[in-house]
Amino acid sequence: MRRQLLNQLSGLLLLGLLLPATVATAAPASEPALPKFSKATLDAIGRIPVQHGGRVKPLSTFATYSLLHIRHRKGFTDGDGKRMSSTEWFLRASLFPRTAMRDRVFRIEDSDVLDAIGLKDLKELKRKTDYYSYQELSPGMRQLRQKFREYVQVDRNDQTRAQKQVIALGSSVNIYESIQRLFVFADFGVPLRGEEQSGQFGGREFAPLTEVLKKLRATFQAGEDPEWAQPLAQAALTVAYESRGLRLAAPISADDGYLADWFTVDVMVDRALGDQPDADANMAYIEKLEALHAARGNAGALEKASIALYEEARARAESSKAYGKIDLEVTYQGLKAFFWSKWIFLLGFFVMCFALLFPKLNKPLVRTAWGLAIFGTVLSIYGIVLRCVLLGRPPVTTLYETLLFVTGVACLTGLAIEWMNRRRVGLFLVLSFGALGMFLSDGFELLEQQDTMRPLVAVLDTNFWLATHVTTITAGYAAGLLAAAFGHVYLFSYILRIRRNDKEYYRGIQRMLYGTLAFSLIFTVVGTILGGVWANESWGRFWGWDPKENGALMIVLSQLAIIHGRLGGYLKGFGLSIASIASAIIIAFSWWGTNLMGVGLHAYGFTAGLDTALKTFYAVEIFTMLVAGLVWFYDFKFASKPSLEESVTA
């Protein structure tokens, strides 16, 4: 039966083209009023396991990153000013698509995109960067799809800004429409053609999908094949095909449902019509989806239907050992460890600033800053550990994860230095570095606009080398950047004449910088050697002058040169600080810049839009060194007293 239906694909596609116009006129023009979604409803819907992006995840995670991609935010505010979570928005867009069509959810960065899709009149009513509803964009959808198909064929490096914006909008529309059409099969039902089909269902023009499936299965199982059955089966498949966007159901027969392809609605219908062992289970799942749609106008009924659907989805996933760590991921997403640690670090930074401004309150304020620094560090590391448990691998598999790891390592190192030194410089840098690192990771997530817990690329798919080479060299990055942060403190203190006569203050910064740099050198050398061993195992050569390999070597050589210069007396406090900042530029190039080159075996982390941020970092650091150099030159040539460099020795 299944093969016979698939062989008639041409008829199915033809019906698929005709169906939307037919059902649009027959379907009701209004929707029930939006109820207030209860906490239990949102929790049940959010915990439904789905397969997306190569892994099984909670539906709440899928909704979060779908909304982030479309709106560049993880939350949504409707026209009445009501704020809602991504799960609430998902229910709104899928169960109430006509209402959601008026929501201004699409963020367009450049209104020139509207010219490309034939909406010039709409452009005149909007700001250059603004939000648009699906309803507002609908007149240009046909042209948008044409442009999208055309521009995605252009090499990424050759795409213009306008083309990239059109591709981004087209991708957002595709995601939105897959959510919007999730319950099309339940909203419209199956169209009944002719008196024979209609007569089987009491003379109706449409019938619920599950009712049609039960009728067809009973007919086929009885050995009958009347003329109305095959076209009706094709219509049922076509209706289900309209709702194919999300892999909702785990394959019960799979030994490992996490790896096997999960079922969309159309696949469940196909299997329900055929002689498949999971036909009844697929029917039951579709019934639960229909019940959820039917209950959408009543908050109490919707809660019960949501819980029933979640229990059905969980049972299916558990039967194929695919439910996994769904509940833990929901906890991780709800905790928002990195979001809160960002603000905790920032609060601690301002507390330290007040401690400098109000000496009488210095002691209680510094203690408060200590508490905030420890709390922020522990919270961020707890978030990293949760990610490790969820993914089953070290926390350094993507550029986003290395940002978190570098921030965590730098904060731990800074706290240790402050505990030993007690000069409050380390504490100040922990709070500054922590806030900056968390803000950067948040910005990078916004830049990528996709789930940050993705399957590994092939080159990284080994936990042993991730736990040795990548973790070690990333710890070296962290220490090297922290050393540069101490260098900044030294230079800013020098430029602004802070504690000019306190030689011990400057000696302390020198010692902290030097110790951190030595710590970084150990990890970068060991990490680079381990990387060569991994390369030899994976690619058959220890060294290949790959950009990433060259970057790692540049870090090692620069740090060796700095330490030799320090030991030989050529670099003192000022020179050591300048050199540490130059080394930070090399670290940034090796860490991020080599990925933007798009060449080499290590080019697995390209992120569009990162080039400008990296060049800005280079420019700021070079400007800092130039200003400090000019101040030093002025002191050396024109100052009547000995310069700080002459009077302070470490």
XYZ file of C-alpha atoms in Angstrom:
650
model
C 0.000 0.000 0.000
C 2.754 2.446 0.996
C 4.695 1.917 -2.230
C 1.560 2.306 -4.289
C 0.878 5.675 -2.711
C 4.412 6.895 -3.221
C 4.326 5.866 -6.883
C 1.502 8.350 -7.388
C 3.652 11.280 -6.277
C 2.749 13.416 -9.277
C -0.900 13.375 -8.324
C -0.048 14.196 -4.747
C 2.050 17.217 -5.744
C -0.680 18.483 -8.055
C -3.183 18.251 -5.249
C -0.677 20.010 -3.010
C -0.700 22.965 -5.376
C -4.484 23.107 -5.468
C -5.178 22.424 -1.799
C -4.132 25.740 -0.217
C -6.444 27.769 -2.454
C -9.310 25.351 -1.820
C -9.020 25.199 1.935
C -8.397 28.912 2.248
C -11.931 29.612 1.047
C -13.508 26.784 3.022
C -11.708 27.371 6.331
C -13.123 29.724 8.942
C -11.891 33.305 8.650
C -11.486 33.794 12.390
C -9.752 32.093 15.292
C -10.754 31.674 18.917
C -9.487 34.320 21.298
C -5.990 33.745 22.602
C -6.200 32.274 26.113
C -3.685 32.924 28.856
C -1.258 30.025 28.647
C -0.832 28.435 32.063
C 2.562 27.614 33.530
C 1.757 23.898 33.256
C 0.904 24.310 29.553
C 4.152 26.093 28.789
C 6.175 23.602 30.816
C 4.600 20.593 29.073
C 4.964 22.067 25.577
C 8.508 23.220 26.309
C 9.592 19.709 27.372
C 8.318 17.938 24.262
C 11.381 16.349 22.615
C 11.956 17.185 18.953
C 14.780 16.440 16.551
C 16.344 19.471 14.942
C 19.809 20.526 13.876
C 21.206 17.022 14.170
C 20.223 16.423 17.786
C 17.242 15.823 20.070
C 16.267 18.889 22.084
C 13.314 20.311 24.037
C 10.774 22.170 21.973
C 11.503 25.235 24.144
C 15.088 25.269 22.837
C 13.865 24.986 19.249
C 11.423 27.853 19.849
C 14.110 30.001 21.488
C 16.578 29.792 18.625
C 13.867 30.026 15.973
C 12.727 33.310 17.488
C 16.344 34.458 17.877
C 16.934 33.812 14.177
C 13.766 35.623 13.117
C 13.639 38.508 15.581
C 17.240 38.648 16.901
C 15.756 38.333 20.388
C 14.860 35.359 22.590
C 11.600 36.922 23.702
C 8.700 38.681 22.031
C 6.485 41.659 22.832
C 3.139 41.842 21.030
C 1.344 44.947 19.821
C -0.297 45.435 23.224
C 3.046 45.513 24.993
C 2.700 42.029 26.486
C 6.041 40.282 26.889
C 6.119 36.549 26.266
C 8.641 33.752 26.250
C 9.730 31.936 23.111
C 7.484 28.973 24.006
C 4.473 31.284 24.312
C 5.344 32.793 20.944
C 5.640 29.307 19.431
C 2.134 28.398 20.627
C 0.824 31.721 19.365
C 2.399 31.280 15.912
C 1.427 27.611 15.477
C -2.029 27.462 17.073
C -3.159 30.989 16.148
C -1.447 31.623 12.790
C -3.911 34.271 11.599
C -3.390 36.317 14.750
C 0.374 35.821 14.629
C 0.526 37.023 11.007
C -0.017 40.555 12.324
C 2.858 40.341 14.820
C 5.868 42.417 13.817
C 8.367 39.673 14.419
C 10.731 39.885 11.407
C 13.730 42.100 12.009
C 15.197 43.599 8.834
C 18.550 45.297 9.327
C 18.489 47.263 6.076
C 15.233 48.488 4.553
C 16.833 48.361 1.085
C 15.897 44.677 1.214
C 12.300 45.781 0.657
C 13.293 47.239 -2.728
C 14.698 43.869 -3.762
C 11.404 42.091 -3.033
C 9.129 44.732 -4.538
C 7.934 46.467 -1.346
C 9.246 49.965 -1.987
C 6.040 51.589 -0.670
C 6.403 49.758 2.637
C 10.008 50.952 2.913
C 8.890 54.572 2.954
C 6.805 53.936 6.081
C 9.582 52.328 8.113
C 12.957 53.072 9.651
C 16.102 51.647 8.080
C 16.215 48.900 10.725
C 12.743 47.858 11.826
C 10.351 45.004 12.564
C 7.763 43.711 10.093
C 4.829 41.331 10.245
C 4.265 38.384 7.947
C 1.138 40.138 6.730
C 3.130 43.240 5.739
C 5.718 41.153 3.883
C 3.238 38.792 2.203
C 2.883 40.833 -1.060
C 6.612 40.363 -1.651
C 6.848 36.682 -0.661
C 6.899 35.322 -4.191
C 9.711 37.647 -5.229
C 11.534 36.972 -1.945
C 11.556 33.240 -2.657
C 12.853 33.833 -6.168
C 15.638 36.102 -4.929
C 16.455 33.692 -2.103
C 16.915 30.770 -4.511
C 19.032 32.976 -6.769
C 21.291 34.477 -4.096
C 22.051 31.268 -2.171
C 23.781 30.023 -5.322
C 26.274 32.905 -5.102
C 29.534 32.156 -3.284
C 29.410 33.532 0.257
C 32.497 35.687 -0.268
C 30.945 37.272 -3.368
C 27.560 38.084 -1.863
C 26.717 41.756 -1.447
C 25.281 43.111 1.799
C 21.819 43.350 0.204
C 22.006 39.746 -0.987
C 23.007 38.546 2.473
C 20.088 40.436 3.965
C 17.668 38.868 1.483
C 19.036 35.405 2.284
C 18.653 36.094 6.019
C 15.061 37.232 5.550
C 14.251 34.247 3.341
C 15.681 31.894 5.963
C 13.619 33.583 8.680
C 10.459 33.271 6.602
C 11.129 29.560 6.014
C 11.480 28.945 9.753
C 8.380 30.994 10.537
C 6.255 29.237 7.924
C 7.308 25.792 9.171
C 5.958 26.765 12.614
C 2.903 28.540 11.244
C 1.836 25.486 9.205
C 2.437 22.922 11.950
C -1.289 22.463 12.600
C -2.586 23.057 9.073
C -3.731 19.428 8.930
C -5.852 19.987 12.052
C -7.106 23.421 11.083
C -8.424 22.463 7.654
C -8.835 18.712 7.759
C -8.845 16.572 4.624
C -10.916 17.860 1.641
C -13.477 15.295 0.424
C -13.889 15.138 -3.365
C -17.040 13.829 -4.985
C -20.117 12.173 -3.614
C -18.396 8.871 -2.878
C -15.780 10.363 -0.599
C -18.233 12.773 0.999
C -20.753 10.000 1.512
C -18.276 8.010 3.585
C -18.259 10.888 6.120
C -21.902 11.926 6.326
C -21.892 14.299 3.347
C -19.249 16.656 4.721
C -16.766 18.623 2.605
C -13.883 18.166 5.087
C -13.082 15.499 7.654
C -10.474 15.362 10.464
C -7.243 13.650 9.455
C -7.425 10.897 12.080
C -11.013 10.096 11.102
C -9.940 9.731 7.487
C -6.972 7.553 8.462
C -9.148 5.232 10.548
C -11.623 4.876 7.686
C -8.878 4.164 5.148
C -7.076 1.670 7.384
C -10.283 -0.225 8.060
C -11.027 -0.339 4.323
C -7.525 -1.529 3.334
C -7.307 -4.063 6.157
C -10.601 -5.552 4.994
C -8.961 -6.205 1.624
C -11.072 -3.581 -0.174
C -9.763 -0.904 -2.549
C -12.703 1.226 -3.792
C -12.186 4.043 -6.289
C -12.509 6.774 -3.667
C -9.835 5.327 -1.338
C -6.634 6.026 -3.294
C -7.408 9.698 -4.046
C -8.471 10.196 -0.439
C -5.207 8.653 0.800
C -3.306 11.042 -1.492
C -5.295 13.978 -0.092
C -4.505 12.894 3.477
C -0.803 12.722 2.656
C -0.927 16.136 1.002
C -2.617 17.752 3.989
C -0.030 16.179 6.277
C 2.763 17.304 3.940
C 1.726 20.915 4.561
C 2.613 20.362 8.255
C 5.926 18.646 7.650
C 8.215 21.296 9.165
C 9.187 19.730 12.494
C 10.398 16.228 13.424
C 8.087 15.592 16.355
C 7.939 11.856 16.952
C 10.725 9.425 17.808
C 10.834 6.211 15.719
C 9.653 3.506 18.109
C 11.277 0.660 16.185
C 14.768 2.241 16.207
C 17.405 0.855 18.570
C 18.798 4.349 19.054
C 16.124 6.920 18.292
C 18.533 9.760 19.046
C 20.487 9.027 15.869
C 17.632 7.820 13.646
C 15.498 10.280 11.697
C 12.420 11.310 13.652
C 8.976 11.525 12.041
C 7.221 14.595 10.708
C 3.422 14.580 10.479
C 3.409 13.405 6.855
C 5.730 10.474 7.654
C 3.458 9.439 10.536
C 0.460 9.518 8.179
C 2.344 7.487 5.568
C 3.271 4.868 8.164
C -0.242 4.813 9.591
C -1.622 4.012 6.130
C 0.903 1.254 5.515
C 1.540 -2.066 7.198
C 4.002 -0.654 9.707
C 4.298 -2.000 13.273
C 4.057 1.523 14.701
C 0.899 2.462 12.766
C -1.279 2.630 15.899
C 1.316 4.681 17.770
C 1.474 7.173 14.899
C -2.293 7.430 14.860
C -2.277 8.097 18.604
C 0.322 10.854 18.233
C -1.643 12.572 15.458
C -4.780 12.390 17.602
C -2.954 14.133 20.448
C -1.872 16.895 18.077
C -5.447 17.322 16.844
C -6.706 17.425 20.430
C -4.199 20.173 21.262
C -5.387 22.218 18.290
C -9.043 21.660 19.170
C -8.446 22.870 22.742
C -6.588 26.037 21.762
C -9.404 28.419 22.730
C -9.818 27.125 26.290
C -6.979 27.502 28.788
C -8.038 24.542 30.944
C -8.578 22.183 28.028
C -5.348 23.371 26.422
C -3.416 22.517 29.581
C -4.800 18.969 29.651
C -4.132 18.478 25.939
C -0.583 19.832 26.325
C 0.203 17.429 29.157
C -1.282 14.512 27.206
C 0.818 15.371 24.138
C 3.972 15.710 26.251
C 3.376 12.329 27.910
C 2.825 10.698 24.505
C 5.969 12.308 23.053
C 8.059 11.407 26.094
C 6.880 7.786 26.098
C 7.820 7.435 22.426
C 11.248 8.983 22.963
C 11.949 6.857 26.048
C 10.939 3.672 24.231
C 13.718 4.313 21.687
C 16.181 5.595 24.305
C 16.060 9.073 22.804
C 14.569 11.195 25.601
C 18.022 11.536 27.103
C 18.717 14.785 28.935
C 15.670 16.789 27.877
C 14.721 17.726 31.456
C 18.297 18.775 32.244
C 18.405 20.981 29.146
C 15.142 22.634 30.182
C 16.764 23.331 33.565
C 19.873 24.694 31.834
C 17.843 26.997 29.590
C 15.680 28.182 32.484
C 18.678 28.894 34.717
C 20.162 31.421 32.260
C 23.513 31.080 34.015
C 25.472 33.158 31.514
C 22.822 35.863 31.338
C 22.762 36.367 35.112
C 26.533 36.039 35.554
C 26.939 38.832 33.006
C 24.951 41.244 35.170
C 26.525 39.986 38.405
C 29.999 40.709 37.027
C 28.860 44.113 35.813
C 27.342 44.957 39.212
C 30.581 43.921 40.891
C 32.530 46.168 38.502
C 30.464 49.196 39.538
C 30.822 48.260 43.203
C 34.615 48.337 42.765
C 34.338 51.739 41.070
C 32.377 53.055 44.071
C 35.015 51.576 46.372
C 37.602 53.782 44.660
C 35.366 56.856 44.838
C 34.379 56.472 48.518
C 37.421 55.455 50.597
C 35.406 55.367 53.848
C 33.229 52.577 52.443
C 36.161 50.822 50.851
C 36.254 47.711 53.022
C 32.536 46.704 52.856
C 32.381 47.535 49.152
C 35.451 45.433 48.354
C 33.994 42.528 50.318
C 30.785 42.876 48.336
C 32.777 42.901 45.103
C 34.592 39.745 46.236
C 31.267 38.017 46.810
C 29.908 39.105 43.427
C 33.096 38.015 41.635
C 32.971 34.564 43.250
C 29.226 34.213 42.639
C 29.523 35.255 38.987
C 32.466 32.911 38.400
C 30.755 29.950 40.083
C 27.528 30.564 38.164
C 29.293 30.795 34.809
C 31.345 27.652 35.504
C 28.195 25.843 36.615
C 26.638 26.742 33.255
C 29.729 25.407 31.455
C 29.574 22.150 33.454
C 25.884 21.723 32.576
C 26.757 22.124 28.899
C 29.450 19.463 29.264
C 26.965 17.039 30.843
C 24.351 17.745 28.180
C 26.745 17.334 25.269
C 28.908 14.625 26.800
C 32.125 16.377 25.785
C 34.542 19.129 26.901
C 33.276 22.721 26.630
C 35.540 23.836 23.765
C 33.993 22.501 20.563
C 32.813 25.802 19.059
C 34.035 29.379 19.100
C 31.079 30.267 21.325
C 32.069 27.627 23.863
C 35.691 28.752 23.843
C 34.494 32.261 24.733
C 32.756 30.877 27.805
C 35.706 28.654 28.714
C 38.286 31.421 28.291
C 36.180 33.721 30.482
C 35.811 31.057 33.170
C 39.527 30.191 33.202
C 40.547 33.864 33.263
C 38.194 34.596 36.169
C 39.458 31.622 38.192
C 43.075 32.625 37.523
C 42.367 36.229 38.437
C 40.696 35.218 41.709
C 43.696 33.048 42.581
C 46.087 35.919 41.849
C 44.007 38.333 43.913
C 43.881 35.869 46.810
C 47.689 35.730 46.837
C 48.372 39.389 46.022
C 45.500 41.291 47.705
C 46.070 44.466 45.682
C 42.536 44.520 44.268
C 43.880 44.743 40.740
C 43.145 41.053 40.148
C 39.640 41.446 41.591
C 38.962 44.443 39.359
C 40.112 42.489 36.306
C 38.022 39.430 37.216
C 34.896 41.564 37.276
C 35.877 43.423 34.090
C 36.953 40.284 32.210
C 33.889 38.346 33.372
C 31.432 41.027 32.282
C 33.208 41.551 28.947
C 33.442 37.814 28.236
C 29.779 37.196 28.966
C 28.675 40.188 26.908
C 30.837 38.987 24.014
C 29.436 35.451 24.225
C 25.919 36.889 24.266
C 26.750 39.018 21.230
C 28.307 36.082 19.419
C 25.187 33.992 20.025
C 23.115 36.829 18.573
C 25.495 37.031 15.615
C 25.173 33.308 14.841
C 21.404 33.189 15.546
C 21.363 29.421 15.972
C 21.494 26.735 18.603
C 24.889 26.843 20.317
C 24.774 23.132 21.229
C 25.385 21.628 17.828
C 26.807 18.274 16.693
C 30.565 18.216 16.292
C 32.249 18.800 12.972
C 34.245 15.733 11.929
C 37.636 17.277 12.722
C 36.670 17.682 16.398
C 34.799 14.432 16.934
C 37.019 12.929 19.645
C 36.642 13.588 23.351
C 40.238 12.623 24.206
C 41.852 15.299 22.068
C 39.191 17.845 22.950
C 39.968 17.259 26.631
C 43.722 17.561 26.045
C 44.758 19.692 23.079
C 41.779 22.059 22.719
C 41.190 22.538 26.447
C 44.903 23.096 27.124
C 45.531 25.603 24.366
C 42.297 27.452 25.157
C 43.441 27.777 28.774
C 46.617 29.277 27.306
C 44.497 31.801 25.395
C 42.743 32.746 28.638
C 45.959 33.302 30.586
C 47.539 35.239 27.713
C 44.551 37.582 27.496
C 44.519 38.015 31.266
C 48.215 38.956 31.120
C 47.318 41.571 28.503
C 44.600 42.848 30.854
C 47.264 43.392 33.537
C 49.278 45.172 30.862
C 46.353 47.497 30.218
C 46.082 48.307 33.922
C 49.778 49.166 34.025
C 49.598 51.375 30.920
C 46.396 53.183 31.916
C 47.840 53.796 35.377
C 50.999 55.140 33.739
C 49.155 57.357 31.236
C 46.706 58.771 33.815
C 49.419 59.189 36.488
C 47.534 56.943 38.917
C 49.546 56.254 42.106
C 52.566 57.724 40.366
C 54.829 57.521 43.410
C 53.697 54.071 44.562
C 56.505 51.909 43.224
C 55.196 48.807 44.960
C 51.877 49.151 43.107
C 53.620 49.013 39.717
C 55.975 46.231 40.836
C 52.952 44.200 41.887
C 51.310 44.595 38.471
C 54.568 43.565 36.773
C 54.815 40.420 38.873
C 51.177 39.469 38.191
C 51.619 40.088 34.468
C 54.831 38.087 34.276
C 53.438 35.154 36.267
C 50.261 35.005 34.186
C 52.263 35.157 30.968
C 54.490 32.279 32.124
C 51.347 30.307 32.979
C 50.022 30.991 29.473
C 53.285 29.917 27.830
C 53.211 26.515 29.535
C 49.693 25.799 28.324
C 50.197 27.108 24.788
C 53.397 25.075 24.311
C 51.830 21.869 25.638
C 48.610 22.527 23.712
C 50.464 23.143 20.442
C 52.475 19.928 20.803
C 49.328 17.946 21.596
C 47.694 19.503 18.528
C 50.551 18.217 16.380
C 50.133 14.717 17.800
C 46.392 14.892 17.056
C 47.092 16.131 13.513
C 49.504 13.252 12.967
C 46.863 10.787 14.137
C 44.052 12.324 12.076
C 45.805 13.594 8.945
C 49.100 11.710 8.889
C 51.366 14.712 9.475
C 52.506 16.493 12.639
C 52.744 19.940 11.072
C 51.367 21.342 7.833
C 51.745 25.148 8.105
C 47.977 25.473 8.340
C 46.823 29.012 9.355
C 45.607 27.753 12.736
C 48.875 25.924 13.334
C 50.854 29.008 12.322
C 48.778 31.101 14.716
C 49.535 28.737 17.607
C 53.248 28.878 16.770
C 53.114 32.684 16.649
C 51.645 32.753 20.168
C 54.392 30.486 21.500
C 57.186 32.464 19.810
C 55.808 35.834 20.927
C 55.504 34.716 24.542
C 58.973 33.153 24.498
C 60.388 36.420 23.146
C 58.624 38.433 25.868
C 59.842 36.187 28.683
C 63.410 36.180 27.322
C 63.264 39.959 27.023
C 62.089 40.194 30.625
C 64.765 37.817 31.931
C 67.461 39.636 29.968
C 66.436 43.020 31.363
C 65.313 44.399 27.998
C 61.647 44.563 28.992
C 60.609 46.123 32.275
C 57.146 47.154 33.402
C 56.247 49.440 30.501
C 57.830 47.307 27.787
C 56.391 44.128 29.291
C 52.916 45.659 29.218
C 53.231 46.779 25.591
C 54.521 43.344 24.580
C 51.684 41.536 26.395
C 49.117 43.564 24.438
C 50.903 42.761 21.173
C 50.743 39.087 22.176
C 46.989 39.460 22.803
C 46.578 40.636 19.199
C 48.363 37.474 18.043
C 46.126 35.351 20.311
C 43.005 36.972 18.841
C 44.287 36.248 15.340
C 45.003 32.605 16.123
C 41.755 32.143 18.030
C 39.356 33.959 15.688
C 41.168 35.449 12.709
C 42.329 32.165 11.186
C 38.716 30.981 11.029
C 37.761 34.025 8.970
C 40.371 33.185 6.329
C 38.209 30.261 5.168
C 41.197 28.076 4.287
C 42.994 25.190 5.951
C 41.886 22.053 7.721
C 41.042 24.027 10.870
C 38.628 26.460 9.177
C 35.542 24.993 10.822
C 34.260 27.987 12.775
C 33.534 30.774 10.246
C 31.009 33.304 11.503
C 29.688 36.019 9.214
C 29.981 39.538 10.643
C 32.900 38.760 12.967
C 35.519 40.384 10.752
C 34.523 43.947 11.734
C 34.618 43.169 15.457
C 38.058 41.597 15.169
C 39.470 44.517 13.194
C 38.017 46.892 15.779
C 39.846 44.969 18.507
C 43.106 45.233 16.571
C 42.624 48.967 16.066
C 41.826 49.660 19.727
C 44.828 47.689 20.957
C 47.218 49.331 18.492
C 45.844 52.767 19.446
C 46.392 51.965 23.147
C 50.010 51.009 22.504
C 50.621 54.144 20.402
C 49.178 56.496 23.043
C 51.175 54.804 25.787
C 54.292 54.998 23.631
C 53.810 58.731 23.031
C 53.395 59.396 26.760
C 56.517 57.360 27.517
C 58.485 59.253 24.833
C 57.372 62.574 26.306
C 58.479 61.514 29.788
C 61.785 60.219 28.462
C 62.609 63.394 26.515
C 61.026 66.242 28.467
C 60.206 65.182 32.045
C 62.422 66.814 34.642
C 62.098 63.857 37.035
C 63.175 60.277 36.223
C 60.519 58.379 34.335
C 58.529 55.653 36.019
C 60.401 53.099 33.923
C 63.686 54.319 35.368
C 62.532 54.493 38.971
C 60.570 51.233 39.207
C 62.299 47.880 38.877
C 60.696 44.518 39.421
